[in-house]
Amino acid sequence: MSTDHDPNADAAKPAGNFLHQWIAADVAAGRTGGEVVTRFPPEPNGYLHIGHAKAICLDFGLAKTFGGRCHLRMDDTNPSKESDEYADNIKADIRWLGFDWGGHFYSAADRFDTMYDIAENLIKSGHAYVCRLSQEDWKHYRGVPTEPGRESPSRNTPPEENLDLFRRMKAGEFPDGSLCLRAKIDMASPNIHFRDPVLYRIMHVEHYHAGDTWCIYPMYDFAHPIEDALEGVTHSMCTLEFEVHRPLYDWVVDRMDEMGLLVVRNGVKIRPQQREFSRLNLTYTVMSKRLLLQLVQEGRVAGWDDPRMPTLCGMRRRGYPAAAIRGFCEGLGATKFISTTDYALLEEAVREVLNKTAARRLAVIDPVKLVIDNYPEGEEESFDAVNNPEDAAAGARKVPFSNTLLVERADFMKDPPKKFYRLAVGREVRLRYACLFTCTHVVEDDSGRLLEIHGTMDPASRGGTAPDGRAVRGTIHWVSARHAVEVPVRLYDRLFTVEDPLADDVRDFTAFLNPDSARDAVVLAEPSVAELPPGSQVQFERLGYFFADPADSKPGAPVFNRTASLRDSWAKNSSK
Ligand code: ATP
Ligand code: MG
């Protein structure tokens, strides 16, 4: 996603997903008053996850496509679980993703006065009443979709009495759960959300933003259309489970219209509309804030930003670039089909970005000594190594070389099959950037464990090119033993061992946590790795992409999180 494209160019594109088409039709019909306005409405009761990123990319992305704007709004109507910590981190995560709400930051709590006035108006006009049913009875009366519900005994209370009760609810005269305000709509509707839904409930809980002003709080279904309408939102997109709430959304907007509360933009009355798309589900993880909170609270992960978490802060710490997450979300588009996306697709998007941007370095994770018997002991030289083959501007660096190198244990085989192109006695390989090397013999201990690989280099192949153009199929990476620096790395794997940790009827999802999802290790790396500042993104050639942890790295002593493995190692690749 570019940040400075011409919005009209995109808007003029035909087709797009169904949300794009929906908005385009409204723009063409002049229903937006000349400005498309969307909103992203998180509840500050947890950290954002990759599912939210999908919604953010749609909300902000479509607004931008149509040259409009997207509001950020804290939908903070449930004070028992919300906090400033969550609200602040939500903002930081959205900025990091690359989106900007300009001056349009809102909070439901800032509208509590207006919402209360609207509720009083609804009572006065006979559209709402105070219900005395207990929560249990209320559910019972509401019934099931296949049969009409039963009317609350309070349903026909006169408005004056309701108003008095509602004011006393607000004044704090009643305990939690004793009374609630309900819309008077239709107890026989097949849509259960239309059967006199609750608009306000009593909660003697302090609000993180509004303080202790209120002991009654509006329900999301009431607050949301009010906020959309008051902000002049034209297109309100949410996930599929809200589709059945849409008639209620429209009902509230109708009442606001009757009260003359709809925004008029350039002579057009703005009627916000809601549409629903399917939420993102990913394999091998869970995506509900409640479950993620459970993982944090039970100490199953190190925190919301644990690099194994599907949270945006976790992915950031893992080293996922914001551009990769945006690219992944763009690829998802928007549909109404319920589906689960393979986690591998997200990793692919991450690799695609990092392949272009990450600096290459040499590091060995499971080292064994390789001695070049025809290279003088104590001597050294250095070779030029390309920093990024995908980016000529990234230049090159010098990598020190000596007679004793460290290479991967797995790059040697005693009895290799024919197609093993790496190290074996009698075979020639390329030592990346350095030279061609032929293995002559090895040293093992009594148990047969490999201790040293010996051989000779072709002095005429310095830089790694065969002087006579002979084919050398295998290329391996190495570091000079004398120059290598030890660098801690954290190897991450999937958080869960099964594709859907919630599929089991009996066992809790935590039963499927992967015990090997985080492993500490050390790599031996070329010296320049020690100088990489926190936040650096590197590809240790053939090992994977790594990210210098911003919190745990110290100057001169980085700690790396493995962001993603490489799909292919270039050992198989004969051309390099
Ligand atoms: P969770 O179920 O994870 O607790 P939520 O829906 O309660 O999420 P909100 O803060 O209310 O979280 O969500 C803000 C917006 O993000 C909503 O518009 C919601 O529809 C959208 N959203 C939440 N989860 C997903 C998801 N997995 N895929 C796409 N959009 C999502
Ligand atoms: Mg929610």
Coordinates of C-alpha atoms and ligand atoms in Angstrom, one line a residue:
M1 CA 0.0 0.0 0.0
S2 CA 1.6 3.2 -1.0
T3 CA 1.0 6.3 1.1
D4 CA 0.9 8.9 -1.5
H5 CA -1.2 7.5 -4.4
D6 CA -3.9 9.4 -6.1
P7 CA -7.1 8.5 -4.4
N8 CA -9.2 9.2 -7.5
A9 CA -7.2 6.8 -9.5
D10 CA -8.2 4.0 -7.2
A11 CA -11.8 5.1 -6.8
A12 CA -12.1 5.0 -10.5
K13 CA -11.1 1.4 -10.7
P14 CA -13.9 -0.9 -11.6
A15 CA -15.1 -3.8 -9.3
G16 CA -13.1 -4.3 -6.1
N17 CA -14.6 -6.2 -3.2
F18 CA -18.3 -5.9 -2.3
L19 CA -17.6 -3.2 0.3
H20 CA -15.8 -1.2 -2.4
Q21 CA -18.7 -1.6 -4.7
W22 CA -21.2 -0.6 -2.0
I23 CA -19.3 2.6 -1.2
A24 CA -18.8 3.4 -4.9
A25 CA -22.5 3.2 -5.5
D26 CA -23.3 5.6 -2.6
V27 CA -20.6 8.0 -3.8
A28 CA -22.1 7.9 -7.3
A29 CA -25.6 8.4 -6.0
G30 CA -24.5 11.4 -4.0
R31 CA -25.4 9.9 -0.6
T32 CA -22.1 10.8 1.1
G33 CA -22.4 14.6 0.9
G34 CA -19.0 14.5 -1.0
E35 CA -17.0 12.7 1.7
V36 CA -16.7 9.0 2.5
V37 CA -16.3 8.7 6.3
T38 CA -15.6 5.3 7.9
R39 CA -14.5 4.4 11.4
F40 CA -12.5 1.8 13.3
P41 CA -14.2 1.2 16.7
P42 CA -12.1 -0.9 19.0
E43 CA -13.1 -1.6 22.5
P44 CA -10.1 -0.8 24.8
N45 CA -10.3 -4.1 26.6
G46 CA -7.2 -5.7 25.2
Y47 CA -4.5 -5.3 22.6
L48 CA -5.1 -5.4 18.8
H49 CA -4.6 -8.6 17.0
I50 CA -4.1 -9.5 13.3
G51 CA -7.9 -9.8 12.9
H52 CA -8.2 -6.2 13.9
A53 CA -5.6 -5.4 11.3
K54 CA -7.9 -6.7 8.6
A55 CA -10.7 -4.4 9.8
I56 CA -8.2 -1.5 10.1
C57 CA -7.0 -2.0 6.6
L58 CA -10.6 -2.1 5.3
D59 CA -11.8 0.9 7.3
F60 CA -8.8 3.1 6.7
G61 CA -8.0 1.7 3.3
L62 CA -11.4 2.1 1.8
A63 CA -11.7 5.7 3.2
K64 CA -8.4 6.5 1.6
T65 CA -9.3 4.9 -1.7
F66 CA -12.3 7.2 -1.9
G67 CA -10.4 10.2 -0.7
G68 CA -12.3 10.3 2.6
R69 CA -11.3 9.8 6.2
C70 CA -11.5 7.2 8.9
H71 CA -12.2 8.0 12.5
L72 CA -10.6 6.1 15.4
R73 CA -13.2 5.6 18.1
M74 CA -12.8 3.9 21.4
D75 CA -16.1 2.0 21.9
D76 CA -15.7 2.1 25.6
T77 CA -19.2 1.2 26.8
N78 CA -18.2 -1.6 29.2
P79 CA -16.1 0.0 31.9
S80 CA -15.4 -3.3 33.8
K81 CA -12.7 -4.4 31.3
E82 CA -11.4 -1.2 29.8
S83 CA -8.3 0.8 30.5
D84 CA -6.0 3.6 29.4
E85 CA -3.2 1.1 28.9
Y86 CA -5.3 -0.7 26.2
A87 CA -6.5 2.6 24.6
D88 CA -2.9 4.0 24.3
N89 CA -1.5 0.8 22.9
I90 CA -4.3 0.5 20.3
K91 CA -3.4 4.0 19.1
A92 CA 0.3 3.1 18.9
D93 CA -0.4 -0.1 17.0
I94 CA -2.6 1.6 14.4
R95 CA 0.1 4.3 13.9
W96 CA 2.7 1.6 13.5
L97 CA 0.5 -0.2 10.9
G98 CA 0.7 3.1 9.0
F99 CA -2.7 4.7 9.4
D100 CA -3.7 8.1 10.6
W101 CA -7.0 9.3 11.9
G102 CA -5.9 13.0 11.8
G103 CA -7.9 14.9 14.3
H104 CA -10.7 12.4 14.4
F105 CA -10.2 10.6 17.6
Y106 CA -13.4 9.9 19.5
S107 CA -14.6 8.0 22.5
A108 CA -18.1 6.7 23.3
A109 CA -17.6 8.0 26.8
D110 CA -17.4 11.6 25.5
R111 CA -20.9 11.1 24.2
F112 CA -22.5 9.6 27.3
D113 CA -24.4 12.9 28.0
T114 CA -25.9 12.9 24.5
M115 CA -26.7 9.2 24.6
Y116 CA -28.5 9.8 27.9
D117 CA -30.5 12.6 26.4
I118 CA -31.4 10.4 23.4
A119 CA -32.6 7.7 25.8
E120 CA -34.8 10.2 27.7
N121 CA -36.3 11.3 24.3
L122 CA -37.0 7.7 23.4
I123 CA -38.8 7.2 26.8
K124 CA -40.8 10.4 26.2
S125 CA -41.9 9.3 22.8
G126 CA -42.9 5.9 24.0
H127 CA -40.0 4.1 22.3
A128 CA -38.3 2.9 25.4
Y129 CA -39.3 1.7 28.9
V130 CA -37.6 0.7 32.1
C131 CA -37.9 -3.0 32.6
R132 CA -37.9 -4.7 36.1
L133 CA -37.3 -8.2 34.9
S134 CA -34.2 -9.9 36.4
Q135 CA -31.6 -10.8 33.8
E136 CA -32.7 -14.4 33.9
D137 CA -36.4 -13.6 33.5
W138 CA -35.5 -11.2 30.7
K139 CA -33.8 -13.9 28.7
H140 CA -36.7 -16.3 29.4
Y141 CA -39.3 -13.7 28.3
R142 CA -37.3 -13.0 25.2
G143 CA -37.6 -16.6 24.1
V144 CA -36.3 -18.4 21.0
P145 CA -36.3 -17.2 17.4
T146 CA -38.9 -19.8 16.3
E147 CA -41.6 -18.6 18.7
P148 CA -42.7 -15.1 19.7
G149 CA -41.3 -13.8 23.0
R150 CA -43.4 -12.6 25.9
E151 CA -43.9 -9.0 26.8
S152 CA -42.3 -7.7 30.0
P153 CA -44.9 -6.7 32.6
S154 CA -43.2 -3.2 32.6
R155 CA -43.7 -2.8 28.8
N156 CA -46.7 -0.5 29.1
T157 CA -45.6 1.6 32.0
P158 CA -46.5 5.3 31.2
P159 CA -43.6 7.5 29.9
E160 CA -43.6 9.7 33.0
E161 CA -43.1 6.8 35.3
N162 CA -40.3 5.4 33.1
L163 CA -38.6 8.8 33.0
D164 CA -38.7 9.0 36.8
L165 CA -37.3 5.5 37.1
F166 CA -34.6 6.1 34.5
R167 CA -33.5 9.3 36.2
R168 CA -33.3 7.4 39.5
M169 CA -31.3 4.7 37.8
K170 CA -28.9 7.4 36.7
A171 CA -28.8 8.9 40.2
G172 CA -27.6 5.5 41.6
E173 CA -30.7 4.5 43.5
F174 CA -30.7 0.9 42.2
P175 CA -28.3 -2.0 42.4
D176 CA -26.6 -3.5 39.4
G177 CA -29.0 -5.8 37.4
S178 CA -32.2 -4.7 39.1
L179 CA -33.5 -2.5 36.2
C180 CA -32.6 -1.8 32.6
L181 CA -33.8 0.4 29.9
R182 CA -35.3 -1.4 26.9
A183 CA -36.4 -0.2 23.4
K184 CA -40.0 -0.9 22.7
I185 CA -39.9 -2.6 19.3
D186 CA -41.3 -6.0 18.6
M187 CA -41.4 -9.0 20.9
A188 CA -42.6 -11.2 18.1
S189 CA -39.8 -10.5 15.7
P190 CA -38.0 -13.5 14.4
N191 CA -34.8 -11.5 15.0
I192 CA -34.1 -11.9 18.7
H193 CA -32.1 -8.7 18.8
F194 CA -35.2 -6.8 17.8
R195 CA -37.2 -8.1 20.8
D196 CA -37.1 -5.0 23.0
P197 CA -33.3 -5.0 23.2
V198 CA -31.6 -3.5 26.3
L199 CA -30.3 0.0 25.7
Y200 CA -28.9 0.9 29.2
R201 CA -27.8 -1.2 32.1
I202 CA -26.9 -0.3 35.7
M203 CA -23.2 -0.8 36.5
H204 CA -21.7 0.7 39.6
V205 CA -18.2 0.7 38.1
E206 CA -15.9 3.6 37.5
H207 CA -15.0 4.3 33.9
Y208 CA -11.3 4.6 32.9
H209 CA -12.1 7.7 30.9
A210 CA -15.4 9.1 32.3
G211 CA -14.5 8.5 35.9
D212 CA -17.3 7.9 38.4
T213 CA -19.8 10.2 36.7
W214 CA -22.0 7.3 35.6
C215 CA -23.5 4.2 37.1
I216 CA -25.6 3.4 34.0
Y217 CA -23.9 2.6 30.7
P218 CA -25.3 2.3 27.2
M219 CA -25.2 -1.0 25.4
Y220 CA -22.9 -1.2 22.3
D221 CA -25.9 -1.7 20.0
F222 CA -27.3 1.6 21.2
A223 CA -24.1 3.5 21.4
H224 CA -22.7 2.4 18.1
P225 CA -25.3 3.8 15.7
I226 CA -25.5 7.0 17.8
E227 CA -21.7 7.6 17.5
D228 CA -21.7 6.8 13.8
A229 CA -24.6 9.2 13.2
L230 CA -23.1 12.0 15.3
E231 CA -19.7 11.7 13.6
G232 CA -21.3 11.8 10.2
V233 CA -20.0 8.3 9.4
T234 CA -21.2 7.2 6.0
H235 CA -20.1 3.6 5.9
S236 CA -19.8 1.5 9.0
M237 CA -18.1 -1.9 8.5
C238 CA -18.0 -4.6 11.0
T239 CA -17.8 -8.4 11.2
L240 CA -20.4 -10.8 10.2
E241 CA -21.8 -11.5 13.7
F242 CA -23.3 -8.0 13.7
E243 CA -25.4 -8.7 10.6
V244 CA -28.4 -9.7 12.8
H245 CA -27.9 -6.5 14.7
R246 CA -28.3 -4.4 11.6
P247 CA -32.1 -3.9 11.9
L248 CA -31.5 -2.5 15.4
Y249 CA -28.8 -0.2 14.1
D250 CA -31.2 1.1 11.5
W251 CA -33.9 1.5 14.1
V252 CA -31.7 3.7 16.2
V253 CA -30.7 5.8 13.2
D254 CA -34.4 6.2 12.3
R255 CA -35.1 7.6 15.8
M256 CA -32.1 9.9 15.5
D257 CA -33.5 11.1 12.2
E258 CA -36.8 11.8 13.8
M259 CA -35.0 13.8 16.5
G260 CA -33.2 15.8 13.9
L261 CA -29.8 14.6 15.0
L262 CA -28.4 13.4 11.7
V263 CA -25.4 15.3 10.4
V264 CA -26.0 17.3 7.2
R265 CA -23.0 17.5 4.9
N266 CA -23.1 19.8 1.8
G267 CA -26.9 19.7 2.0
V268 CA -27.1 15.9 2.2
K269 CA -28.4 14.3 5.3
I270 CA -25.9 11.6 6.3
R271 CA -27.6 8.3 7.2
P272 CA -24.9 5.9 8.4
Q273 CA -25.1 2.4 7.1
Q274 CA -23.7 -0.8 8.3
R275 CA -22.3 -3.7 6.3
E276 CA -20.6 -6.9 7.5
F277 CA -17.6 -8.9 6.3
S278 CA -16.3 -12.2 7.6
R279 CA -13.7 -12.0 10.3
L280 CA -10.2 -13.3 9.8
N281 CA -9.4 -16.6 11.4
L282 CA -5.9 -18.0 11.2
T283 CA -4.7 -21.5 11.7
Y284 CA -2.5 -22.4 14.7
T285 CA -3.6 -19.5 16.8
V286 CA -6.6 -18.0 18.6
M287 CA -7.9 -14.6 18.0
S288 CA -10.2 -13.5 20.7
K289 CA -9.0 -10.9 23.2
R290 CA -10.6 -12.8 26.0
L291 CA -8.5 -15.9 25.2
L292 CA -5.4 -13.9 24.6
L293 CA -5.9 -12.2 27.9
Q294 CA -6.2 -15.7 29.5
L295 CA -2.8 -16.7 28.0
V296 CA -1.2 -13.5 29.4
Q297 CA -2.8 -13.8 32.8
E298 CA -2.0 -17.5 33.2
G299 CA 1.6 -16.8 32.3
R300 CA 1.5 -19.1 29.2
V301 CA 3.2 -16.3 27.2
A302 CA 5.5 -13.5 28.4
G303 CA 2.9 -10.8 27.7
W304 CA 0.7 -9.3 25.1
D305 CA 3.8 -8.6 23.0
D306 CA 5.2 -12.1 23.3
P307 CA 6.6 -12.7 19.7
R308 CA 4.4 -15.8 19.5
M309 CA 1.2 -13.9 20.0
P310 CA -1.1 -13.0 17.1
T311 CA -1.3 -9.4 18.5
L312 CA 0.1 -6.6 16.5
C313 CA 2.6 -5.7 19.3
G314 CA 3.7 -9.4 19.4
M315 CA 4.2 -9.5 15.6
R316 CA 6.1 -6.2 15.7
R317 CA 8.4 -7.7 18.3
R318 CA 8.7 -10.9 16.3
G319 CA 9.9 -8.6 13.4
Y320 CA 6.9 -8.7 11.1
P321 CA 7.1 -5.5 9.1
A322 CA 3.9 -3.3 9.0
A323 CA 4.1 -3.4 5.2
A324 CA 3.9 -7.2 5.3
I325 CA 0.7 -7.2 7.5
R326 CA -0.9 -4.6 5.2
G327 CA 0.1 -6.7 2.2
F328 CA -1.4 -9.8 3.8
C329 CA -4.7 -7.9 4.6
E330 CA -4.9 -6.5 1.2
G331 CA -4.6 -10.0 -0.2
L332 CA -7.5 -11.1 2.0
G333 CA -9.9 -8.6 0.6
A334 CA -13.4 -8.8 2.0
T335 CA -16.1 -11.4 1.6
K336 CA -19.0 -12.8 3.6
F337 CA -17.6 -16.3 3.6
I338 CA -16.6 -17.7 6.9
S339 CA -13.2 -19.2 6.4
T340 CA -9.8 -19.9 8.0
T341 CA -6.6 -18.6 6.5
D342 CA -3.5 -20.6 6.6
Y343 CA -0.8 -19.0 8.9
A344 CA 1.7 -19.8 6.1
L345 CA 0.1 -17.1 4.0
L346 CA 1.0 -14.5 6.6
E347 CA 4.5 -15.8 6.8
E348 CA 4.8 -15.7 3.1
A349 CA 3.8 -12.0 3.1
V350 CA 6.5 -11.4 5.8
R351 CA 9.2 -13.1 3.7
E352 CA 8.2 -11.2 0.7
V353 CA 8.9 -7.9 2.4
L354 CA 12.0 -9.0 4.3
N355 CA 13.5 -10.6 1.2
K356 CA 13.7 -7.1 -0.2
T357 CA 14.7 -5.2 2.9
A358 CA 16.6 -7.4 5.3
A359 CA 20.4 -7.2 5.4
R360 CA 22.2 -10.6 4.8
R361 CA 24.7 -11.8 7.3
L362 CA 26.5 -15.1 7.9
A363 CA 25.9 -17.0 11.1
V364 CA 26.1 -20.7 12.1
I365 CA 23.8 -22.2 14.6
D366 CA 25.1 -25.8 15.0
P367 CA 28.8 -25.3 14.4
V368 CA 31.5 -27.8 13.5
K369 CA 35.1 -26.8 12.7
L370 CA 36.3 -26.7 9.1
V371 CA 40.1 -26.5 8.7
I372 CA 41.7 -25.4 5.4
D373 CA 44.9 -27.3 5.5
N374 CA 46.6 -25.3 2.7
Y375 CA 45.8 -21.9 4.2
P376 CA 48.6 -20.6 6.5
E377 CA 47.6 -20.7 10.2
G378 CA 47.6 -17.3 11.7
E379 CA 47.0 -15.5 8.4
E380 CA 43.8 -13.8 7.5
E381 CA 42.1 -11.9 4.8
S382 CA 38.6 -10.6 4.2
F383 CA 36.1 -11.1 1.4
D384 CA 33.4 -8.8 0.0
A385 CA 29.9 -10.0 0.9
V386 CA 26.8 -8.5 -0.7
N387 CA 24.5 -7.0 1.9
N388 CA 21.3 -7.6 -0.1
P389 CA 21.1 -9.2 -3.5
E390 CA 17.7 -7.7 -3.9
D391 CA 18.9 -4.2 -3.2
A392 CA 22.0 -2.9 -4.9
A393 CA 22.0 0.3 -2.8
A394 CA 22.6 -1.8 0.3
G395 CA 26.2 -2.3 -0.8
A396 CA 28.7 -4.8 0.5
R397 CA 30.8 -5.5 3.6
K398 CA 34.0 -7.3 4.4
V399 CA 33.8 -10.7 6.1
P400 CA 37.0 -12.0 7.8
F401 CA 38.4 -15.4 6.7
S402 CA 41.1 -17.6 8.2
N403 CA 42.2 -21.3 8.1
T404 CA 39.6 -22.4 10.7
L405 CA 36.0 -21.8 10.0
L406 CA 32.8 -22.9 11.6
V407 CA 30.1 -24.4 9.3
E408 CA 26.8 -26.2 10.0
R409 CA 27.1 -29.7 11.2
A410 CA 24.2 -30.6 9.0
D411 CA 26.2 -29.5 6.0
F412 CA 28.4 -32.5 6.2
M413 CA 27.5 -36.1 5.4
K414 CA 29.6 -39.2 5.9
D415 CA 27.7 -41.4 3.4
P416 CA 26.0 -38.8 1.2
P417 CA 23.4 -39.7 -1.4
K418 CA 24.4 -38.7 -4.9
K419 CA 22.3 -35.5 -4.9
F420 CA 23.8 -34.2 -1.7
Y421 CA 25.7 -31.2 -2.9
R422 CA 27.2 -30.1 0.4
L423 CA 30.3 -31.3 2.3
A424 CA 31.5 -34.9 2.0
V425 CA 34.9 -36.4 1.6
G426 CA 36.1 -36.0 -1.9
R427 CA 33.5 -33.4 -2.9
E428 CA 33.9 -29.7 -3.7
V429 CA 31.7 -26.9 -2.4
R430 CA 31.7 -23.2 -2.5
L431 CA 32.3 -21.3 0.7
R432 CA 30.0 -18.4 0.2
Y433 CA 31.8 -15.3 -1.0
A434 CA 35.2 -16.9 -0.2
C435 CA 36.5 -19.8 -2.3
L436 CA 36.0 -23.3 -3.5
F437 CA 36.9 -26.0 -1.0
T438 CA 37.4 -29.7 -1.4
C439 CA 37.0 -31.9 1.7
T440 CA 39.8 -34.5 2.1
H441 CA 39.2 -36.1 5.4
V442 CA 37.4 -35.6 8.8
V443 CA 38.3 -36.2 12.4
E444 CA 35.8 -37.9 14.7
D445 CA 35.8 -38.8 18.3
D446 CA 35.5 -42.4 19.6
S447 CA 31.8 -42.4 19.3
G448 CA 31.9 -41.3 15.7
R449 CA 30.9 -37.7 16.4
L450 CA 32.3 -35.3 13.8
L451 CA 34.9 -33.0 15.3
E452 CA 36.7 -31.4 12.4
I453 CA 36.3 -31.3 8.6
H454 CA 39.6 -30.9 6.7
G455 CA 40.4 -30.1 3.2
T456 CA 42.0 -27.6 0.8
M457 CA 40.9 -24.5 -1.0
D458 CA 41.6 -23.6 -4.6
P459 CA 43.7 -20.5 -4.2
A460 CA 42.6 -19.3 -7.7
S461 CA 38.9 -19.3 -6.7
R462 CA 39.1 -16.3 -4.3
G463 CA 35.7 -14.6 -4.1
G464 CA 34.0 -18.0 -4.8
T465 CA 34.3 -18.2 -8.6
A466 CA 35.8 -21.2 -10.3
P467 CA 38.7 -20.1 -12.4
D468 CA 37.9 -22.6 -15.2
G469 CA 34.2 -22.2 -14.9
R470 CA 33.7 -25.7 -13.5
A471 CA 30.4 -26.4 -12.0
V472 CA 30.2 -26.4 -8.2
R473 CA 26.7 -27.1 -7.2
G474 CA 26.7 -26.6 -3.4
T475 CA 27.2 -23.4 -1.6
I476 CA 27.5 -23.3 2.2
H477 CA 27.8 -20.5 4.7
W478 CA 30.6 -20.2 7.3
V479 CA 32.2 -17.9 9.8
S480 CA 35.8 -17.6 10.8
A481 CA 36.2 -19.3 14.2
R482 CA 38.6 -16.7 15.5
H483 CA 36.5 -13.8 14.5
A484 CA 33.0 -15.2 15.3
V485 CA 30.8 -13.5 17.9
E486 CA 28.3 -15.3 20.0
V487 CA 24.8 -13.9 19.6
P488 CA 21.7 -15.1 21.5
V489 CA 18.7 -16.0 19.4
R490 CA 15.2 -17.0 20.2
L491 CA 13.7 -19.5 17.9
Y492 CA 9.9 -19.3 17.7
D493 CA 7.5 -21.8 16.3
R494 CA 3.7 -22.0 16.2
L495 CA 2.0 -21.2 19.5
F496 CA -0.4 -24.2 19.1
T497 CA 0.2 -27.7 17.8
V498 CA -3.2 -28.0 16.0
E499 CA -4.8 -25.9 13.3
D500 CA -7.9 -25.0 15.4
P501 CA -7.2 -25.0 19.2
L502 CA -10.9 -24.4 19.9
A503 CA -12.2 -27.4 18.0
D504 CA -12.0 -29.8 20.9
D505 CA -15.2 -30.2 22.8
V506 CA -13.6 -31.5 25.9
R507 CA -10.1 -30.0 26.3
D508 CA -9.4 -26.3 26.9
F509 CA -7.5 -24.6 24.1
T510 CA -4.5 -24.3 26.4
A511 CA -4.1 -28.1 26.2
F512 CA -2.9 -27.5 22.6
L513 CA -0.1 -25.0 23.4
N514 CA 3.1 -26.0 21.6
P515 CA 5.7 -26.8 24.3
D516 CA 8.4 -26.1 21.8
S517 CA 7.1 -22.7 20.6
A518 CA 10.1 -20.8 22.0
R519 CA 13.6 -22.1 22.2
D520 CA 16.7 -20.2 23.2
A521 CA 19.9 -20.8 21.2
V522 CA 23.2 -19.1 20.3
V523 CA 24.5 -18.5 16.9
L524 CA 28.1 -17.8 15.9
A525 CA 28.1 -14.9 13.6
E526 CA 30.4 -12.7 11.6
P527 CA 31.6 -9.8 13.7
S528 CA 29.5 -7.1 12.1
V529 CA 26.4 -8.7 13.6
A530 CA 27.3 -7.5 17.0
E531 CA 27.1 -3.9 15.7
L532 CA 23.5 -4.2 14.5
P533 CA 21.3 -1.8 16.5
P534 CA 18.1 -2.9 18.2
G535 CA 15.3 -3.1 15.6
S536 CA 17.5 -4.3 12.9
Q537 CA 16.2 -6.8 10.5
V538 CA 18.6 -9.4 9.1
Q539 CA 18.6 -12.6 7.2
F540 CA 21.1 -15.0 8.5
E541 CA 21.8 -16.7 5.3
R542 CA 20.1 -20.1 5.1
L543 CA 18.8 -19.8 8.7
G544 CA 16.0 -17.4 8.4
Y545 CA 15.0 -13.8 9.1
F546 CA 15.8 -12.4 12.5
F547 CA 15.0 -9.2 14.3
A548 CA 17.1 -7.5 16.9
D549 CA 14.7 -7.3 19.9
P550 CA 14.1 -3.6 20.7
A551 CA 13.7 -4.3 24.4
D552 CA 16.3 -6.9 25.2
S553 CA 19.1 -5.9 22.9
K554 CA 21.9 -3.7 24.3
P555 CA 24.3 -1.6 22.2
G556 CA 26.9 -4.0 20.9
A557 CA 25.0 -7.0 22.2
P558 CA 21.9 -7.7 20.2
V559 CA 19.4 -10.4 21.0
F560 CA 17.6 -11.8 18.0
N561 CA 14.1 -13.1 17.6
R562 CA 13.6 -15.4 14.6
T563 CA 10.9 -13.7 12.5
A564 CA 10.4 -16.5 10.0
S565 CA 12.4 -19.3 8.6
L566 CA 13.4 -19.3 4.9
R567 CA 11.2 -21.3 2.6
D568 CA 14.2 -22.7 0.8
S569 CA 17.8 -22.9 1.7
W570 CA 20.1 -22.0 -1.2
A571 CA 22.0 -25.3 -0.6
K572 CA 19.7 -26.8 -3.2
N573 CA 20.3 -24.0 -5.5
S574 CA 23.1 -24.8 -7.8
S575 CA 23.5 -21.4 -9.4
K576 CA 24.8 -19.3 -6.5
Ligands
ATP1 P1 -12.4 -10.1 19.9 O1 -13.5 -11.0 19.5 O2 -11.0 -10.5 19.5 O3 -12.4 -9.7 21.4 P2 -13.9 -7.8 19.2 O4 -14.7 -7.9 18.0 O5 -14.5 -7.9 20.5 O6 -12.7 -8.8 19.1 P3 -13.4 -5.0 19.0 O7 -12.4 -4.2 19.7 O8 -14.8 -4.8 19.3 O9 -13.0 -6.5 19.2 O10 -13.2 -4.9 17.4 C1 -13.0 -3.7 16.7 C2 -13.3 -4.0 15.3 O11 -12.5 -5.0 14.8 C3 -14.7 -4.4 15.1 O12 -15.2 -3.7 14.0 C4 -14.6 -5.9 14.8 O13 -15.7 -6.3 14.0 C5 -13.2 -6.0 14.1 N1 -12.6 -7.3 14.3 C6 -12.4 -7.9 15.5 N2 -11.9 -9.2 15.3 C7 -11.8 -9.3 13.9 C8 -11.3 -10.3 13.1 N3 -10.8 -11.5 13.6 N4 -11.3 -10.1 11.8 C9 -11.7 -9.0 11.2 N5 -12.2 -7.9 12.0 C10 -12.2 -8.1 13.3
MG2 MG -16.2 -6.4 20.6

